[in-house]
Tab-separated table of C-alpha atoms in Angstrom:
chain	number	residue	atom	x	y	z
A	1	MET	CA	-27.829	2.493	-11.944
A	2	SER	CA	-26.748	-0.286	-14.213
A	3	GLU	CA	-27.596	-3.840	-13.271
A	4	GLN	CA	-23.596	-4.864	-11.929
A	5	GLN	CA	-24.496	-1.606	-9.769
A	6	THR	CA	-27.694	-2.561	-8.530
A	7	GLN	CA	-27.078	-6.332	-7.666
A	8	SER	CA	-24.033	-4.824	-5.930
A	9	GLN	CA	-25.912	-3.047	-3.485
A	10	THR	CA	-28.004	-6.343	-2.320
A	11	ARG	CA	-24.782	-8.669	-1.675
A	12	HIS	CA	-22.888	-9.260	1.825
A	13	VAL	CA	-19.840	-7.717	2.224
A	14	VAL	CA	-17.342	-9.409	5.437
A	15	VAL	CA	-14.186	-7.703	5.713
A	16	VAL	CA	-11.640	-9.626	7.737
A	17	GLY	CA	-9.419	-7.559	10.339
A	18	ALA	CA	-10.377	-4.617	11.727
A	19	GLY	CA	-7.699	-2.800	11.790
A	20	MET	CA	-6.966	0.932	9.955
A	21	ALA	CA	-7.668	-1.277	6.065
A	22	GLY	CA	-10.458	-3.003	7.747
A	23	VAL	CA	-12.314	-0.088	9.370
A	24	GLN	CA	-11.854	2.256	6.279
A	25	THR	CA	-12.996	-0.266	4.321
A	26	ALA	CA	-16.364	-0.816	6.007
A	27	VAL	CA	-16.638	3.216	5.855
A	28	ALA	CA	-15.841	3.471	2.184
A	29	LEU	CA	-18.350	1.141	1.391
A	30	ARG	CA	-21.165	3.588	3.086
A	31	GLU	CA	-19.539	6.629	1.856
A	32	GLN	CA	-19.699	5.181	-1.774
A	33	GLY	CA	-23.171	4.670	-1.654
A	34	PHE	CA	-23.282	0.480	-0.775
A	35	THR	CA	-26.558	-0.693	1.040
A	36	GLY	CA	-25.958	-4.099	1.568
A	37	ALA	CA	-25.024	-6.127	4.717
A	38	VAL	CA	-21.223	-5.283	5.792
A	39	THR	CA	-19.677	-7.298	8.641
A	40	LEU	CA	-16.141	-6.293	10.315
A	41	ILE	CA	-14.620	-8.850	12.065
A	42	GLY	CA	-11.684	-8.324	14.522
A	43	ALA	CA	-9.659	-10.639	16.193
A	44	GLU	CA	-8.913	-8.581	19.106
A	45	PRO	CA	-11.727	-7.865	21.678
A	46	HIS	CA	-11.036	-4.183	21.818
A	47	GLN	CA	-12.822	-1.439	19.907
A	48	PRO	CA	-10.903	-1.006	16.292
A	49	TYR	CA	-8.611	1.064	16.897
A	50	ASP	CA	-5.487	3.198	15.523
A	51	ARG	CA	-1.755	1.573	16.095
A	52	PRO	CA	0.811	5.082	15.803
A	53	PRO	CA	-0.160	5.770	19.155
A	54	LEU	CA	1.038	2.447	20.542
A	55	SER	CA	4.787	3.439	20.192
A	56	LYS	CA	4.152	6.510	21.703
A	57	ALA	CA	0.976	8.017	24.132
A	58	ILE	CA	-0.468	4.999	25.216
A	59	LEU	CA	3.364	3.214	25.596
A	60	LEU	CA	4.368	6.622	27.704
A	61	GLY	CA	0.697	6.591	29.729
A	62	LYS	CA	-0.364	9.444	28.140
A	63	SER	CA	-3.569	8.387	26.638
A	64	GLU	CA	-5.039	5.504	27.360
A	65	GLY	CA	-6.531	4.387	24.569
A	66	SER	CA	-7.000	5.366	19.951
A	67	ALA	CA	-10.047	3.854	19.022
A	68	PHE	CA	-11.443	5.282	15.533
A	69	GLU	CA	-14.197	7.943	16.308
A	70	VAL	CA	-16.240	5.434	14.102
A	71	ASP	CA	-20.403	4.388	14.730
A	72	PHE	CA	-20.671	1.288	13.603
A	73	ASP	CA	-24.558	1.312	14.504
A	74	ALA	CA	-25.001	4.878	12.449
A	75	LEU	CA	-22.913	3.087	9.807
A	76	GLY	CA	-25.218	-0.666	10.023
A	77	VAL	CA	-21.653	-2.611	10.078
A	78	ASP	CA	-22.139	-5.725	12.268
A	79	LEU	CA	-19.216	-5.504	14.008
A	80	ARG	CA	-17.649	-8.890	15.522
A	81	LEU	CA	-14.848	-8.202	18.256
A	82	GLY	CA	-12.599	-11.233	19.895
A	83	LEU	CA	-13.269	-13.266	17.077
A	84	GLU	CA	-10.416	-14.904	15.195
A	85	VAL	CA	-10.643	-15.978	11.763
A	86	THR	CA	-8.761	-19.607	11.135
A	87	GLY	CA	-9.674	-20.323	7.105
A	88	VAL	CA	-11.651	-19.711	4.066
A	89	ARG	CA	-13.484	-21.857	1.940
A	90	PRO	CA	-14.228	-20.094	-1.244
A	91	ALA	CA	-16.151	-22.129	-3.050
A	92	GLU	CA	-18.904	-22.083	-0.669
A	93	ARG	CA	-18.239	-18.609	0.000
A	94	ARG	CA	-17.750	-18.557	3.299
A	95	VAL	CA	-14.802	-18.190	6.031
A	96	VAL	CA	-14.323	-20.420	9.413
A	97	THR	CA	-14.583	-18.809	12.563
A	98	GLU	CA	-13.622	-19.947	16.147
A	99	ALA	CA	-17.534	-19.495	16.407
A	100	GLY	CA	-18.472	-21.106	13.152
A	101	GLU	CA	-18.705	-19.843	9.724
A	102	VAL	CA	-19.899	-17.175	8.469
A	103	GLY	CA	-21.122	-17.076	4.079
A	104	TYR	CA	-20.495	-13.892	2.355
A	105	ASP	CA	-21.114	-12.652	-1.170
A	106	THR	CA	-17.161	-10.633	-1.449
A	107	LEU	CA	-14.781	-11.058	0.898
A	108	VAL	CA	-11.686	-8.038	1.942
A	109	ILE	CA	-8.426	-9.668	3.346
A	110	ALA	CA	-7.264	-6.604	5.840
A	111	THR	CA	-5.375	-9.476	8.533
A	112	GLY	CA	-2.324	-6.840	8.275
A	113	ALA	CA	0.648	-8.396	9.528
A	114	GLU	CA	2.427	-10.061	12.719
A	115	PRO	CA	5.467	-9.301	14.000
A	116	LEU	CA	8.980	-11.389	13.480
A	117	THR	CA	9.842	-13.722	16.557
A	118	LEU	CA	13.419	-14.397	17.648
A	119	PRO	CA	13.513	-18.339	17.442
A	120	GLY	CA	14.059	-19.642	21.444
A	121	THR	CA	12.181	-16.979	22.745
A	122	GLY	CA	8.393	-18.044	23.299
A	123	GLY	CA	7.799	-18.093	27.041
A	124	VAL	CA	11.000	-16.596	28.146
A	125	PRO	CA	10.390	-13.948	31.129
A	126	GLY	CA	10.923	-10.644	29.995
A	127	VAL	CA	10.814	-11.201	26.230
A	128	HIS	CA	7.619	-8.814	24.578
A	129	LEU	CA	6.710	-7.737	20.891
A	130	LEU	CA	5.152	-3.879	20.517
A	131	ARG	CA	1.633	-4.932	17.928
A	132	THR	CA	-0.729	-4.753	19.969
A	133	LEU	CA	-2.863	-2.349	22.400
A	134	ASP	CA	-2.564	-5.381	24.786
A	135	ASP	CA	1.119	-5.289	23.938
A	136	ALA	CA	1.648	-1.330	25.080
A	137	ARG	CA	-0.201	-2.087	27.831
A	138	ARG	CA	2.169	-4.887	28.821
A	139	LEU	CA	5.120	-2.674	28.354
A	140	ARG	CA	3.837	0.551	30.043
A	141	PRO	CA	4.896	-0.714	33.666
A	142	VAL	CA	8.088	-1.652	32.181
A	143	LEU	CA	8.812	1.918	31.211
A	144	ASP	CA	7.283	3.077	34.232
A	145	GLN	CA	9.415	1.130	36.862
A	146	ARG	CA	12.431	2.561	34.437
A	147	HIS	CA	13.937	-1.223	33.910
A	148	ARG	CA	17.113	-1.754	31.624
A	149	ILE	CA	15.723	-2.381	28.390
A	150	VAL	CA	17.322	-3.898	25.466
A	151	VAL	CA	15.994	-3.743	21.844
A	152	VAL	CA	16.807	-6.254	19.127
A	153	GLY	CA	16.144	-4.002	15.742
A	154	ALA	CA	17.282	-1.009	15.212
A	155	GLY	CA	14.514	-0.280	12.164
A	156	TRP	CA	11.370	1.978	12.822
A	157	ILE	CA	9.835	0.101	16.021
A	158	GLY	CA	13.013	0.064	17.420
A	159	ALA	CA	13.773	3.479	16.929
A	160	GLU	CA	10.421	4.937	18.252
A	161	PHE	CA	10.411	2.138	21.341
A	162	ALA	CA	13.932	2.906	22.380
A	163	THR	CA	12.917	6.837	21.928
A	164	ALA	CA	9.864	6.498	24.680
A	165	ALA	CA	12.325	3.827	27.059
A	166	ARG	CA	14.526	6.914	26.587
A	167	GLU	CA	11.809	9.525	27.638
A	168	ALA	CA	11.240	7.521	30.624
A	169	GLY	CA	14.055	7.400	32.098
A	170	CYS	CA	15.134	3.596	31.114
A	171	GLU	CA	18.306	2.583	30.431
A	172	VAL	CA	18.438	1.454	26.644
A	173	THR	CA	20.457	-0.942	24.655
A	174	VAL	CA	19.917	-1.166	20.747
A	175	VAL	CA	21.312	-4.733	19.181
A	176	GLU	CA	21.568	-4.287	15.460
A	177	ALA	CA	22.626	-7.416	13.412
A	178	ALA	CA	23.640	-5.086	10.367
A	179	ASP	CA	26.342	-2.232	10.080
A	180	ARG	CA	23.891	0.220	10.595
A	181	PRO	CA	20.066	1.290	11.861
A	182	LEU	CA	16.906	0.666	9.256
A	183	ALA	CA	19.766	-0.936	7.026
A	184	GLY	CA	16.568	-2.802	5.265
A	185	ALA	CA	14.957	0.767	4.406
A	186	LEU	CA	17.735	2.935	3.225
A	187	PRO	CA	20.788	3.166	2.058
A	188	ALA	CA	23.891	3.047	4.041
A	189	GLU	CA	25.202	6.887	2.597
A	190	VAL	CA	21.570	8.136	4.477
A	191	ALA	CA	21.076	5.837	7.221
A	192	ALA	CA	24.604	5.797	8.432
A	193	PRO	CA	24.230	9.655	9.883
A	194	MET	CA	21.216	8.353	12.147
A	195	ALA	CA	23.315	5.971	14.281
A	196	ASP	CA	24.459	9.043	15.870
A	197	TRP	CA	20.544	10.402	17.038
A	198	TYR	CA	20.900	7.230	19.289
A	199	ALA	CA	24.150	8.330	21.254
A	200	GLU	CA	22.655	12.017	21.341
A	201	ALA	CA	19.320	10.612	23.278
A	202	GLY	CA	21.551	8.459	25.725
A	203	ALA	CA	21.142	5.143	24.194
A	204	ASP	CA	23.507	2.354	23.055
A	205	LEU	CA	23.466	1.352	19.594
A	206	LEU	CA	25.275	-2.308	18.996
A	207	THR	CA	25.918	-3.176	15.439
A	208	GLY	CA	27.194	-5.980	13.637
A	209	ALA	CA	25.359	-7.684	17.161
A	210	ARG	CA	23.849	-11.042	16.162
A	211	VAL	CA	21.664	-12.464	19.413
A	212	ALA	CA	23.016	-16.139	20.558
A	213	SER	CA	20.133	-16.420	22.956
A	214	ILE	CA	17.813	-14.768	25.247
A	215	GLY	CA	17.357	-15.956	28.986
A	216	PRO	CA	15.950	-14.523	32.132
A	217	GLY	CA	17.567	-11.584	32.929
A	218	GLU	CA	19.810	-11.084	30.166
A	219	VAL	CA	20.654	-11.033	26.440
A	220	ARG	CA	24.064	-12.969	25.348
A	221	LEU	CA	25.101	-12.255	21.987
A	222	ALA	CA	27.403	-14.200	19.179
A	223	ASP	CA	30.554	-12.770	20.165
A	224	GLY	CA	30.309	-13.553	23.681
A	225	ARG	CA	29.378	-10.654	25.115
A	226	VAL	CA	26.379	-10.748	27.723
A	227	LEU	CA	23.509	-7.749	28.137
A	228	ALA	CA	21.750	-7.356	31.529
A	229	ALA	CA	18.335	-6.629	30.902
A	230	ASP	CA	14.967	-6.660	32.709
A	231	ALA	CA	13.083	-6.569	29.513
A	232	VAL	CA	13.728	-7.289	26.111
A	233	ILE	CA	11.916	-5.467	23.423
A	234	VAL	CA	12.036	-7.345	19.977
A	235	GLY	CA	11.544	-5.326	16.845
A	236	ILE	CA	13.014	-7.605	13.503
A	237	GLY	CA	10.255	-6.760	11.447
A	238	ALA	CA	6.994	-7.918	10.372
A	239	ARG	CA	5.195	-10.469	7.807
A	240	PRO	CA	1.491	-10.317	6.151
A	241	ALA	CA	-0.343	-11.977	8.213
A	242	THR	CA	-1.945	-14.480	5.797
A	243	GLY	CA	-1.293	-17.873	7.231
A	244	TRP	CA	-4.843	-18.814	7.651
A	245	LEU	CA	-5.288	-18.586	3.986
A	246	ALA	CA	-3.304	-21.853	3.484
A	247	GLY	CA	-5.330	-24.496	1.443
A	248	SER	CA	-7.408	-21.444	0.050
A	249	GLY	CA	-6.445	-21.056	-3.443
A	250	ILE	CA	-5.691	-17.464	-2.821
A	251	GLU	CA	-2.653	-16.629	-4.517
A	252	VAL	CA	0.285	-15.367	-2.378
A	253	GLY	CA	3.952	-14.129	-2.936
A	254	PRO	CA	7.804	-15.811	-1.548
A	255	GLU	CA	6.980	-13.086	1.112
A	256	GLY	CA	3.533	-13.799	2.218
A	257	ALA	CA	1.931	-11.248	0.961
A	258	ILE	CA	-1.558	-11.563	-1.138
A	259	THR	CA	-0.833	-10.644	-4.916
A	260	ALA	CA	-3.452	-8.738	-5.817
A	261	ASP	CA	-3.896	-6.835	-9.104
A	262	ALA	CA	-4.262	-3.207	-9.611
A	263	ARG	CA	-7.918	-2.983	-8.128
A	264	LEU	CA	-6.584	-5.029	-5.189
A	265	ARG	CA	-8.526	-7.839	-6.710
A	266	THR	CA	-6.723	-11.740	-5.223
A	267	SER	CA	-6.575	-14.518	-7.639
A	268	LEU	CA	-10.132	-15.887	-6.788
A	269	PRO	CA	-13.475	-13.828	-7.845
A	270	ASP	CA	-15.117	-11.520	-5.485
A	271	VAL	CA	-12.124	-11.617	-2.758
A	272	TYR	CA	-10.187	-8.322	-1.865
A	273	ALA	CA	-7.079	-7.748	-0.077
A	274	VAL	CA	-5.966	-3.921	1.384
A	275	GLY	CA	-3.581	-3.420	3.952
A	276	ASP	CA	-0.137	-4.975	4.897
A	277	CYS	CA	-1.639	-7.931	4.058
A	278	VAL	CA	-1.295	-7.108	0.324
A	279	SER	CA	1.183	-6.425	-2.820
A	280	PHE	CA	-0.016	-4.596	-5.886
A	281	PRO	CA	1.782	-3.805	-9.542
A	282	SER	CA	2.547	-0.078	-9.293
A	283	ALA	CA	2.969	1.266	-12.917
A	284	ARG	CA	4.630	4.643	-11.252
A	285	PHE	CA	7.518	2.503	-10.198
A	286	GLY	CA	7.399	-0.187	-12.398
A	287	GLU	CA	7.327	-3.137	-10.033
A	288	ARG	CA	4.898	-5.057	-7.271
A	289	LEU	CA	5.027	-2.875	-3.844
A	290	LEU	CA	4.190	-4.321	-0.516
A	291	VAL	CA	3.616	-1.364	1.923
A	292	HIS	CA	3.649	-2.171	5.431
A	293	HIS	CA	2.364	1.473	6.468
A	294	TRP	CA	-0.623	3.605	7.938
A	295	ASP	CA	-0.964	5.638	4.915
A	296	ASN	CA	-1.088	2.573	2.391
A	297	ALA	CA	-4.200	1.055	4.986
A	298	LEU	CA	-6.168	4.322	4.214
A	299	GLN	CA	-5.701	4.871	0.762
A	300	GLY	CA	-6.497	1.447	-0.334
A	301	PRO	CA	-9.919	0.614	1.376
A	302	ARG	CA	-11.271	3.411	-1.431
A	303	THR	CA	-10.431	1.522	-3.888
A	304	VAL	CA	-11.573	-1.732	-2.930
A	305	ALA	CA	-14.896	-0.103	-2.325
A	306	ALA	CA	-15.085	1.739	-5.729
A	307	ASP	CA	-14.430	-1.632	-7.213
A	308	ILE	CA	-17.227	-3.981	-5.481
A	309	VAL	CA	-20.263	-0.738	-6.091
A	310	GLY	CA	-19.033	-0.977	-9.459
A	311	GLU	CA	-17.926	2.196	-9.832
A	312	ALA	CA	-15.255	2.978	-12.513
A	313	ALA	CA	-12.033	2.779	-10.310
A	314	SER	CA	-9.012	3.928	-11.026
A	315	ASP	CA	-6.096	1.463	-10.673
A	316	TYR	CA	-4.330	1.398	-6.988
A	317	ASP	CA	-1.196	3.156	-7.881
A	318	PRO	CA	-0.415	5.367	-4.681
A	319	VAL	CA	3.024	7.310	-3.915
A	320	PRO	CA	3.710	5.882	-0.469
A	321	TYR	CA	3.830	7.709	2.481
A	322	PHE	CA	5.486	7.264	6.300
A	323	TRP	CA	6.473	8.996	9.351
A	324	SER	CA	8.498	8.628	12.355
A	325	GLU	CA	9.063	10.310	15.808
A	326	GLN	CA	12.579	9.163	17.019
A	327	PHE	CA	14.856	10.895	19.168
A	328	GLY	CA	12.887	14.622	19.232
A	329	ARG	CA	12.709	14.362	15.142
A	330	PHE	CA	9.851	13.713	12.711
A	331	VAL	CA	10.948	11.823	10.009
A	332	GLN	CA	9.101	11.420	6.638
A	333	TYR	CA	9.265	9.466	3.292
A	334	ALA	CA	7.428	9.371	0.394
A	335	GLY	CA	7.783	7.396	-2.941
A	336	HIS	CA	10.087	4.652	-3.691
A	337	HIS	CA	13.818	4.717	-4.353
A	338	ALA	CA	14.649	1.256	-5.515
A	339	ALA	CA	15.015	2.216	-9.151
A	340	ALA	CA	16.738	6.014	-8.491
A	341	ASP	CA	19.687	6.474	-10.416
A	342	GLU	CA	20.207	9.765	-8.745
A	343	LEU	CA	20.654	11.173	-4.868
A	344	VAL	CA	20.913	14.367	-3.928
A	345	ARG	CA	21.245	15.513	-0.205
A	346	ARG	CA	19.133	18.890	0.938
A	347	GLY	CA	21.448	20.178	4.352
A	348	ASP	CA	23.847	18.718	5.973
A	349	PRO	CA	22.819	15.464	7.904
A	350	SER	CA	24.902	16.041	10.869
A	351	THR	CA	22.454	18.773	11.772
A	352	THR	CA	18.582	19.640	11.816
A	353	PRO	CA	16.864	19.789	9.285
A	354	TRP	CA	17.882	18.068	6.581
A	355	SER	CA	16.307	15.565	3.580
A	356	VAL	CA	17.399	13.409	0.455
A	357	CYS	CA	15.907	13.170	-3.078
A	358	TRP	CA	16.477	9.833	-5.051
A	359	LEU	CA	15.934	11.045	-9.190
A	360	ARG	CA	15.568	8.460	-11.886
A	361	GLU	CA	15.964	9.722	-15.532
A	362	GLY	CA	15.642	13.491	-14.030
A	363	ALA	CA	12.743	12.627	-12.167
A	364	LEU	CA	11.792	12.465	-8.601
A	365	VAL	CA	10.640	9.053	-7.283
A	366	ALA	CA	11.144	9.413	-3.184
A	367	VAL	CA	12.053	11.903	-0.847
A	368	LEU	CA	13.203	11.515	2.811
A	369	ALA	CA	12.715	14.823	4.850
A	370	VAL	CA	14.443	14.931	8.591
A	371	GLY	CA	12.620	17.854	9.928
A	372	ARG	CA	11.876	19.409	6.811
A	373	PRO	CA	7.426	18.649	6.217
A	374	ARG	CA	7.468	21.602	3.401
A	375	ASP	CA	9.957	19.164	1.288
A	376	LEU	CA	8.038	16.024	1.829
A	377	ALA	CA	4.523	17.884	1.024
A	378	GLN	CA	6.037	19.525	-2.122
A	379	GLY	CA	8.149	16.301	-2.871
A	380	ARG	CA	4.939	13.955	-3.081
A	381	LYS	CA	2.877	16.184	-5.405
A	382	LEU	CA	6.032	16.208	-7.880
A	383	ILE	CA	5.975	12.265	-7.483
A	384	GLU	CA	2.760	11.974	-8.133
A	385	SER	CA	3.246	14.792	-11.631
A	386	GLY	CA	6.100	12.735	-12.445
A	387	ALA	CA	7.976	16.225	-13.630
A	388	ARG	CA	11.838	16.288	-14.102
A	389	LEU	CA	13.781	18.558	-11.378
A	390	ASP	CA	17.519	19.849	-12.164
A	391	PRO	CA	19.606	18.235	-9.496
A	392	THR	CA	21.658	21.313	-9.164
A	393	LYS	CA	18.298	23.871	-7.498
A	394	VAL	CA	17.293	20.432	-5.593
A	395	ALA	CA	20.719	20.711	-3.595
A	396	ASP	CA	20.042	23.746	-2.344
A	397	PRO	CA	18.293	23.432	0.523
A	398	SER	CA	17.106	27.142	0.570
A	399	THR	CA	14.897	26.810	-3.061
A	400	PRO	CA	11.567	24.870	-2.244
A	401	LEU	CA	11.195	21.925	-4.235
A	402	LYS	CA	8.644	23.053	-5.920
A	403	SER	CA	10.871	25.499	-7.493
A	404	THR	CA	13.545	22.506	-8.916
A	405	THR	CA	11.782	21.541	-11.833
A	406	ARG	CA	13.036	21.703	-15.381
A	407	THR	CA	11.481	24.544	-17.646
C-alpha cells in the first residue's frame, strides 16, 4: 500500500446527505477497504430510504417505506439523522450543523436536489410537493379520499403522480405551461405523442396553461379559467440543494450545481460532490452534465470512494440512465441526445411498444424505449462502445439494436 493510501485509511470522511448518493458513498468506502471513520449526516429523521417508491407504492399505500437494507452499525458508519447541515468552514475543515460543528478530513457533499415551488403558494392549504417520505405520507390520505387533484407540471414526476392519482380513482387535471408534456426533457416530435396517454388514462391535460394563483379549493389560470381543486401537487422541476454552501468557496454553476472535475472533486481540496447536486465534465458527450436521476446517485459514489482511498480511479463518465412508470407504460432513457444530428424511430408511437434512437455522426448517443427494454439494454451498451450504426437497420423495429452496427 502506498503512503498516500496508508494516510487515507486514518482520515475521517464526513458525508452530508443520507439519500442514495450519500448511503452508497459510505458503502463504497467500506467495500474499497477504507478503514477510517465515516460519518453520514441526514437532514430527515427517517432511516435512509430509496426515493422512487415515493411516487408509486408508498403513495398508493402498497408499502409503508423503502429503507435501504444497509447495516450501518456493521459497516462502522456513524449515522446522524434529523440533523440539518447549514454551512461549511473549509479552512477549519468543519461542517456547521444545528447541533454544533463536525470536523472532517475529507468531505463528500451528497445533498441532492430540492423541488421548485410556485411563488405565492407558501402556506396555502392543500398545496403539496412530492420529494420526501413525509410528503408521500401526507398525500396518501388525499388520494384515499378520491379528491379532485390538480397537478402543476407535466414532467416526469407530474406524470407519475397523475398515474397514481388516477389509479386511486381521483379526478385529475394536469396543467402544463409548455405546449406538450416533458418539454424540458424531450424534443417535440418525441414528446408530443405522449400527450395522448393522459386522455387514455382519464386525466385532463391542459397545455399552454399558466397558473396565475392558487387559493383554497381552486387554481386560477392566466387565461381566466378556474379549476376546482381539493389538492394541488406542484411538480415543476428541482434545483441542486447547495444554498447552504454560500460563502464556502466551493464553486457552483449558474444552475446551482457544484462544478466538479472528472473524479467528482470540487474546487476545494479533499471536498467531493456526488449525485443530483453536482455537474461533471463528460468526455463521452463533450459537455458538462447535470444528472438528476437515481442511477447517477448509485454510480458516482464508486468513483468518489476510489479516489479517497487512493486507487487509480477512472474518470466518471457514465451513460446516464433513468426510467419512469406512467399510464401503464414503462419508459426508459439512456444517454444524452443534446448533440445528436439524426433521430431514428423504431415503431409507431401511436402504439406500444416503440423506441427512438439519436445518432451523432452515425454513433448512437441516446435511446428512449417505451415498452422495449431490450432496445434500452442493447442501446446502452452501444452508446458505451461508440459503435457506428446503420440508420436503415435501426429504423426496423424487428432488427435487434445490437445487430444494426456497420460492418
